[in-house]
Steps between C-alpha positions, in 0.01 A plus 500: 500500500618856548400734780423847365439818699259740329538862606230742391602866493152634576312505829164588349232249592376466141844535343500388137858382545399278791205365303724402211761352733236279661381390158850426372572240767201307364652474152588150374874573511476591869342173610713283725686800641453674834428873522521723806385860543734698726330795671676834444233748607577478873873565470625815674689752291853379453745661745863391503512563874279191537738264318632355825149437636261452207126497550307174516346589162845536343620171646186330371547642148863390480407153619230471233734615224777263608253211503412567135680372194399806297302823518230643275442873530159618377491875520328812374684816401479810718637826358719318246659274762426220745266558795660615824363201690684263265831690521465501879462121502797456267715718728395318818582154366834613355646636823725505694776491244614143438174348626268545204218249467470579128847402381496223243122465485369481141239769436220574258308825454142549386318832490137587444394849398193670366710686246691397188855529647417208731725620785813473286689763700424327830633175361818663376565661838431173678734312266778745591442429869485122454822502298679666791347247741645214291161360399507332157187638337298358211573722202254371241215506451431832671157509660347847467131425538222746424196455721165422342188354655579174319852460643376308806174307483229495763636160606845648565670352193716680245279596205534321169668790318797507741505140622745356249745788535499498880515121516809513278646773724439288811656194340812693401533654845470164675759357260736782602441412865565131437815564299638742754422269793691213339795725425502646850506158663789392280703817564426489874632148529822584316555818701444324832741225403769752410448725802435242767212711636239224485374442854226251411377326183364758256616799701773742405561826685642795313735733686336798663546849365563821685192727522486809281 
């Protein structure tokens, strides 16, 4: 079983991205896995002056991300990019330098839009950010979803026209998480053995980095 954090880049109560995200965790491929929903709407604006004394909301977010095996971002597109609230959350959990909660977490991106482009620009910008944060991100299939009234049923399930595609997407993403987790455990063990930094079974502490 994998633990997956789902981060929705919209705060709107009736967000179509949130509705699809809730439906996707009910897909057959998602069964047997655990999903969490980190809150990002109550984060203060990121300020580097706060790095030495982060807010309780920031500490909570980083804890939730670290507890996850992978992260699914479900986001709309605002002005040809990602929403400010999502970028703010990404910045909070990546700082201070050398203490990023995102590093090494497999990621997947899904976008819902009322228009034909399907939030393609937002996804491209987010992929650029995730690449810098060292998050291996599912490349194919890309999930640019156009909203229709049939996308999510009244019962909260993914509609029949998109169910097979999104179930396949979920299966591929979870496979990426599983593969990466196995590889990470193997590499961690070898690195700890070589470095002698293992202080307890399963723990290996990387050297600290100077702040930027």
